[in-house]
Amino acid sequence: MDENLRQAALEYHKTGRPGKITVMPTKQLSNQRDLALAYSPGVAAACDEIVKDPANAVQYTGRGNLVGVITNGSAVLGLGNIGALASKPVMEGKAVLFKKFAGIDVFDIEINESDPEKLVQIIAGLEPTFGGINLEDIKAPECFYVERELRKKMNIPVFHDDQHGTAICVTAAFINGLRVVNKEIDKVKVVVSGAGAAALACLDLMADMGLPLENIWVSDIEGVVYKGRTALMDPDKERFAQDTDKRTLGEIIVDADVFLGLSAGNVLKPEMVKQMTSNPLILALANPTPEILPEVAKSVRGDVVMATGRSDYPNQVNNVLCFPYIFRGALDVGATTITRNMEKAAVYAICDLAKEEQNEMVVAAYDTIGLSFGPEYFIPKPFDPRLIARIAPAVAKAAMADGVAARPIEDLEAYAEQLQQLVYHSGAFMKPLFAMARRFKREGGKSRIVFTEGEDERVLRAVQVLVDEKVCTPILVGRPRILANRIQRYGLRFDLEKDVEVVDSEHDERFNRYWTTYWELMRRRGVTQEFARLELRRRPTLIGALMVKFGEVDGMICGTIGRYVNHLELIDQVIGKAPNACTYAAMNIVLTSESMIAIADTHVNAQPNANELANIALMAAEEMRYLRLEPKVAFVSSSNFGTDTPVSGQAMRDALAIVRERDPLLEVDGEMQVDAALNEKLRYKMMPDSPLKGAANLLICPNVDASNIAYNLLKVSAGSNVAIGPFLLGINAPIHILPASSTVRRIVNMAALTVVDANTRKENSMALGENIVS
């Protein structure tokens, strides 16, 4: 790999707490009673219940949501037999995917054992620990034996992802690819390069889906797999041996309808592609270099339809499309194994999803506006948020139909809705928003963002990221010579003349117009001409606000230096409140491992009244909609629906009434304590007819102290300092004030969100204008 990428990867893995995963307790342990319940003597009660009925382990332990990712390191990625210890970073990576995409906990286990029988014994002995086993990176043909034996011995799902995960995704691409080229599965000739665990598993599943064995032609490093061959043969490979005298890939590719590659880069030559039938389907899945690059194949003939394993080409075939969701469905019904019908159900779910209209988050994340099922899109994108809600229920339903579900789910529709909520609580929160910002910039949208503290190191480093990722056109307020020196000092690469624009904070030609405008705005509020000139020179926030006012930029980021309220005062003087706003407010979003919670108002209003609280709630809800999030609002207090009468309780009740009158469709309730806001069951006991369903994702606190304390406490204790914001609410322009403690990543995030904010405002204004005209 590139040396820069290598160093960045090493830094990524070692920075902070080494590695990529950790173990977090799910129960509090804060006093003597908690200790007595968690351990001795209380833990004995849970043990007794499991002795009475082993199925109770799911109720009293984490086993029902715990998967073991297990390897001996004998066939790791493209690295080969690197051993158990060296495989650990890969297994931790797999654990991250399970958690991020499906909310599944993982223990990664690397075993120093090459003897397949002993490996089976070791893994089988771990059954009490796990709800499922994901075998990974075990070389063929031992992997076939290990999986078969474990499935015989263990009463939990055992899934070798290199075989079956690959097979499910490839088969889905194969079936949908045939639909695109208008060919029937029982009539196509399929030529395969590669005969390892993945390839053979793919062929097994494809055969079960209707592909005749006599239509399958396989080649590997020894050449064509033919009857009578002895070199590198085994019973699993023998199943696909053809009675032929052809010995090379070039010979068997003639008149092939489909090429499936799970081997090595560039083995499919352009002249071979020429010999395939019309409208050939090529699944070139070797990574990082496919068996043939799409541009090479299409240069030979224009009727090629292709998929690869790479994200930078259309139709990426990636195991992450299925394995997290197969385990999600299997675990949730307590499946004792993974049946072939469960695998087929996953295939059909993936196929069907690709034929639907694209989800707006996919469009935003991948910039695929207007793309529909066809040559450029016949398999879903890995970040499609609908995958979990389609695959997991399909797998669960198949498990129940096959009689292997220990805990059947009665309402699969409700289960699917529950799973969908998990998607929006993932760490992928910013990905579609970045993609939206890039799309707006490419389409000539509103993407000029001014950074008023342009000389700040964090801002400069953030600008480098924004330039690299093509999120916006940054405008820096600062002294050019200082900016140039600091760019060089920090080792940054962007060009002050080409990649960004600079507003010279000492000698910009526009300053005369800026200060006179500021004076005109403030002259009846005690500001003289001399003071206006002085303020403009020493307050870069004023410069940025005036640029927004004159339409010279589309949005503004400030606040990395100085106090929040000071920046807000200057912005208020120049820009002012939005038409329907009676106050300003700030909203922050905290991303935890399992949820996303927005809190307002965290920075502005010391003691807001009911009308201001209502206005804050409505503004925050609207901001969440800008971010493509459906707000679920809770007015939080120390009172639960009138159980107490603090000052905030009455104010919150009054604010709720105002909000319901102004936005009857908003999902909102209060006043309630935070635990009721986040726990639907608890809330239901107190208020069964509450219109707020599920966990609230927007908390409106009674004052700035409560909001700020709640936000920082949650950010540090549960959010691992992953937060987005603050969003400035009530301002009449896309402007956001950051706290002085902002990191580079927060600045980058808020710049992307400012671009989205600016363009969403523009789209809403255009839509409103069209409605008025019509």
XYZ file of N, CA and C in Angstrom, residues 446-452 463 466 471-476 501 552-557 734 750-756 758:
93
model
N -24.780 26.229 -3.150
C -24.270 27.210 -2.194
C -23.253 26.526 -1.287
N -21.969 26.705 -1.602
C -20.929 25.949 -0.908
C -19.730 26.804 -0.514
N -19.875 28.129 -0.529
C -18.781 29.036 -0.137
C -18.934 29.324 1.362
N -18.040 28.760 2.157
C -18.129 28.888 3.611
C -16.950 29.698 4.118
N -17.236 30.773 4.870
C -16.179 31.603 5.422
C -15.844 31.135 6.843
N -14.549 31.026 7.116
C -14.030 30.669 8.440
C -13.361 31.911 8.994
N -13.959 32.481 10.028
C -13.487 33.788 10.488
C -12.185 33.701 11.277
N -9.620 22.801 6.995
C -9.725 23.238 5.606
C -9.024 22.257 4.676
N -11.430 19.529 4.100
C -12.548 19.985 3.271
C -12.138 20.122 1.805
N -15.758 19.233 -0.132
C -17.013 19.503 0.574
C -17.518 20.915 0.299
N -16.596 21.887 0.243
C -17.001 23.276 0.048
C -15.821 24.071 -0.486
N -16.089 25.344 -0.802
C -15.016 26.279 -1.134
C -14.746 27.111 0.114
N -13.633 26.864 0.819
C -13.362 27.603 2.056
C -12.870 29.025 1.762
N -13.353 29.968 2.562
C -12.861 31.347 2.533
C -12.281 31.628 3.916
N -11.016 32.023 3.955
C -10.327 32.232 5.220
C -10.145 33.708 5.500
N -10.073 30.893 -0.803
C -10.017 32.346 -0.986
C -9.620 32.961 0.354
N -21.851 37.353 -0.332
C -20.544 36.998 -0.895
C -20.125 35.585 -0.491
N -20.742 35.056 0.546
C -20.532 33.673 0.968
C -21.898 33.076 1.278
N -21.930 31.756 1.380
C -23.199 31.056 1.602
C -23.403 30.628 3.040
N -22.334 30.629 3.819
C -22.440 30.239 5.214
C -21.183 30.631 5.956
N -21.233 30.487 7.268
C -20.123 30.986 8.085
C -19.904 30.075 9.286
N -18.631 29.867 9.618
C -18.221 29.138 10.821
C -17.318 30.058 11.631
N -27.265 30.727 7.254
C -26.549 29.507 7.666
C -25.234 29.853 8.381
N -19.110 20.484 10.987
C -20.007 21.630 10.969
C -19.929 22.387 9.642
N -18.780 22.339 8.978
C -18.697 22.958 7.652
C -19.599 22.216 6.670
N -19.547 20.879 6.712
C -20.412 20.087 5.832
C -21.883 20.366 6.136
N -22.215 20.443 7.409
C -23.597 20.695 7.793
C -24.050 22.105 7.405
N -23.121 23.048 7.419
C -23.456 24.410 7.004
C -23.777 24.448 5.512
N -23.032 23.666 4.726
C -23.331 23.566 3.291
C -24.723 22.979 3.090
N -25.017 21.893 3.809
C -26.342 21.278 3.698
C -27.420 22.258 4.146
N -27.315 25.570 4.097
C -27.477 26.634 3.106
C -28.295 26.168 1.918
